[in-house]
């Protein structure tokens, strides 16, 4: 019994230490952004100046500085989000979100990304899907994340966003399916997909950029909103990510917390 | 073209000073919300770029006051916020702002916003004729 108590005390200590670590990371990330934003801003001004002065030799290094800086900024933002979630500081405010304007906004946010790789974008909604019960900010983030992933890994193909309903255990859920005709993933790659800092392949980061945190964050956000995210994929054919979220407040599954980090996440919902 | 920038971060002010001096725009800077309201009425800029997190009264309140005054209500106000996804667009429009964008400084995007809102329309030097 004494041993058991000791183990319990130790695990509590570890939990507290872990929370402190997450809080530290969250405040650090914020502090890191301010000077980085200054660097990015000044680099942009230099870019404008070098164009004006026809200093073509400076175009490439400035582009690389901005590219690397923006990558670093994405990393910091992702770490900030993840540590907020881990520390239980991610406050979600679910409400009835109108789906049609949400999709309009998603389309205009995705269009420049999709165009970059010569992809086409098709967005459709089943007429009976009017609203979804979710935190509007985090829902946008989740959809944008999955959508930008799709266009990143697809070249001269099609990205499809299709929204409809499904029903399980008497709960009505809105289903956002984001499909691409891109490079796809093998079953082994799929198993590692939603883990922190893991992309399908270690060479992926070099070739496609990104932090490898986006899907881990998206999965946590979907779980916290009472839904989930799943993926189907075939190498060389494409991938489909499906996000399912409660259609109405009464469809919110308070009784079945997500499998991981349930204590933290339940707390942050209250 | 005279543009007022409401911002308390020195580095951001520096970036806009340098950028606007290249494209030939006059820049005036207010460091907090109160100053923004006073300066807008005195200097009557062609456009206002307004950061939202400011010491004293915040950017929302400053925008509301600028839009409530008969002297300054015609001046386009573009709200700038730290987070793209936090429902700030609605908040900006509710405060009477004409448009909304996000920080950090994004010259390409901000240039388009300034072009779209700044008058006089006949002005030849648009920002970023680079």
CSV table of N, CA, C and O in Angstrom, one decimal, chain A residues 34 37-38 40-42 44-46 48-49 51-52 73 137 140-141 144, chain B residues 9 11 14-15 18-19 22 85-87 90 104-108 129-130:
chain,number,residue,atom,x,y,z
A,34,UNK,N,7.2,38.1,-31.0
A,34,UNK,CA,7.3,39.5,-31.2
A,34,UNK,C,8.6,39.9,-31.9
A,34,UNK,O,8.6,40.5,-33.0
A,37,UNK,N,8.5,38.6,-35.5
A,37,UNK,CA,7.6,39.4,-36.4
A,37,UNK,C,8.4,40.6,-36.9
A,37,UNK,O,8.2,41.1,-38.0
A,38,UNK,N,9.2,41.2,-36.0
A,38,UNK,CA,10.0,42.3,-36.4
A,38,UNK,C,11.0,41.9,-37.5
A,38,UNK,O,11.1,42.7,-38.5
A,40,UNK,N,10.7,39.5,-39.7
A,40,UNK,CA,9.9,39.3,-40.9
A,40,UNK,C,9.4,40.6,-41.5
A,40,UNK,O,9.5,40.7,-42.8
A,41,UNK,N,9.0,41.5,-40.7
A,41,UNK,CA,8.6,42.8,-41.3
A,41,UNK,C,9.7,43.6,-42.0
A,41,UNK,O,9.6,44.1,-43.1
A,42,UNK,N,10.9,43.6,-41.3
A,42,UNK,CA,12.0,44.3,-41.9
A,42,UNK,C,12.5,43.6,-43.1
A,42,UNK,O,12.8,44.3,-44.1
A,44,UNK,N,10.6,42.1,-45.2
A,44,UNK,CA,9.7,42.4,-46.3
A,44,UNK,C,10.0,43.8,-46.9
A,44,UNK,O,9.9,44.0,-48.1
A,45,UNK,N,10.4,44.7,-46.0
A,45,UNK,CA,10.7,46.1,-46.5
A,45,UNK,C,11.9,46.0,-47.4
A,45,UNK,O,12.0,46.7,-48.4
A,46,UNK,N,12.9,45.2,-46.9
A,46,UNK,CA,14.1,45.1,-47.8
A,46,UNK,C,13.8,44.5,-49.1
A,46,UNK,O,14.4,44.9,-50.1
A,48,UNK,N,11.0,44.9,-50.8
A,48,UNK,CA,10.4,46.0,-51.6
A,48,UNK,C,11.5,46.9,-52.1
A,48,UNK,O,11.5,47.3,-53.3
A,49,UNK,N,12.4,47.3,-51.2
A,49,UNK,CA,13.5,48.2,-51.6
A,49,UNK,C,14.4,47.6,-52.7
A,49,UNK,O,14.8,48.3,-53.6
A,51,UNK,N,13.7,45.4,-54.9
A,51,UNK,CA,13.0,45.4,-56.2
A,51,UNK,C,13.0,46.8,-56.8
A,51,UNK,O,13.3,46.9,-58.0
A,52,UNK,N,12.8,47.8,-56.0
A,52,UNK,CA,12.8,49.1,-56.5
A,52,UNK,C,14.1,49.5,-57.0
A,52,UNK,O,14.2,50.2,-58.1
A,73,UNK,N,7.8,30.8,-37.7
A,73,UNK,CA,6.6,31.4,-37.1
A,73,UNK,C,5.5,30.3,-37.0
A,73,UNK,O,4.8,30.2,-35.9
A,137,UNK,N,-13.8,29.5,-34.0
A,137,UNK,CA,-12.4,29.7,-34.3
A,137,UNK,C,-11.6,28.4,-34.6
A,137,UNK,O,-10.8,28.3,-35.6
A,140,UNK,N,-12.6,26.6,-37.8
A,140,UNK,CA,-12.0,27.1,-39.0
A,140,UNK,C,-10.5,26.7,-39.1
A,140,UNK,O,-10.0,26.3,-40.1
A,141,UNK,N,-9.9,26.7,-37.9
A,141,UNK,CA,-8.5,26.3,-37.9
A,141,UNK,C,-8.3,24.8,-38.3
A,141,UNK,O,-7.4,24.5,-39.1
A,144,UNK,N,-9.1,24.5,-42.1
A,144,UNK,CA,-8.0,25.2,-42.9
A,144,UNK,C,-6.8,24.3,-42.9
A,144,UNK,O,-6.1,24.1,-43.9
B,9,UNK,N,4.2,49.2,-30.9
B,9,UNK,CA,5.4,48.5,-31.0
B,9,UNK,C,6.4,49.2,-32.0
B,9,UNK,O,6.1,49.4,-33.2
B,11,UNK,N,9.2,48.3,-33.5
B,11,UNK,CA,9.7,47.6,-34.7
B,11,UNK,C,8.6,47.7,-35.8
B,11,UNK,O,9.0,47.9,-37.0
B,14,UNK,N,8.7,51.1,-37.3
B,14,UNK,CA,9.9,51.3,-38.1
B,14,UNK,C,9.6,50.7,-39.5
B,14,UNK,O,9.9,51.3,-40.5
B,15,UNK,N,9.0,49.5,-39.5
B,15,UNK,CA,8.7,48.8,-40.8
B,15,UNK,C,7.8,49.7,-41.7
B,15,UNK,O,8.1,49.9,-42.9
B,18,UNK,N,9.6,52.9,-43.0
B,18,UNK,CA,10.6,52.6,-44.1
B,18,UNK,C,9.8,52.3,-45.4
B,18,UNK,O,10.1,52.8,-46.4
B,19,UNK,N,8.8,51.5,-45.2
B,19,UNK,CA,8.0,51.1,-46.4
B,19,UNK,C,7.3,52.3,-47.0
B,19,UNK,O,7.4,52.6,-48.2
B,22,UNK,N,9.5,54.7,-49.0
B,22,UNK,CA,9.8,54.2,-50.3
B,22,UNK,C,8.7,54.6,-51.3
B,22,UNK,O,9.0,55.0,-52.4
B,85,UNK,N,-8.1,34.1,-36.7
B,85,UNK,CA,-9.2,33.2,-36.6
B,85,UNK,C,-10.1,33.4,-35.3
B,85,UNK,O,-10.8,32.6,-34.9
B,86,UNK,N,-10.0,34.6,-34.8
B,86,UNK,CA,-10.7,34.8,-33.5
B,86,UNK,C,-12.0,35.5,-33.5
B,86,UNK,O,-12.4,36.1,-32.6
B,87,UNK,N,-12.6,35.6,-34.7
B,87,UNK,CA,-13.9,36.3,-34.8
B,87,UNK,C,-13.7,37.8,-34.7
B,87,UNK,O,-14.7,38.5,-34.5
B,90,UNK,N,-15.8,40.2,-37.2
B,90,UNK,CA,-17.1,40.7,-36.8
B,90,UNK,C,-17.0,41.9,-35.8
B,90,UNK,O,-17.7,42.9,-35.9
B,104,UNK,N,1.3,39.6,-38.1
B,104,UNK,CA,2.3,40.6,-38.3
B,104,UNK,C,2.1,41.3,-39.7
B,104,UNK,O,1.3,40.9,-40.5
B,105,UNK,N,2.9,42.4,-39.8
B,105,UNK,CA,2.9,43.1,-41.1
B,105,UNK,C,3.1,42.2,-42.3
B,105,UNK,O,4.0,41.3,-42.3
B,106,UNK,N,2.2,42.3,-43.2
B,106,UNK,CA,2.3,41.6,-44.5
B,106,UNK,C,2.1,42.6,-45.6
B,106,UNK,O,1.0,43.0,-45.9
B,107,UNK,N,3.2,43.1,-46.1
B,107,UNK,CA,3.2,44.2,-47.0
B,107,UNK,C,2.3,43.9,-48.2
B,107,UNK,O,1.5,44.8,-48.6
B,108,UNK,N,2.4,42.7,-48.8
B,108,UNK,CA,1.6,42.4,-50.0
B,108,UNK,C,0.2,42.5,-49.7
B,108,UNK,O,-0.6,43.1,-50.5
B,129,UNK,N,4.2,50.6,-55.6
B,129,UNK,CA,4.5,50.7,-57.0
B,129,UNK,C,6.0,50.4,-57.1
B,129,UNK,O,6.9,51.3,-57.2
B,130,UNK,N,6.3,49.1,-56.9
B,130,UNK,CA,7.8,48.7,-56.8
B,130,UNK,C,8.3,48.0,-57.9
B,130,UNK,O,8.0,48.2,-59.0
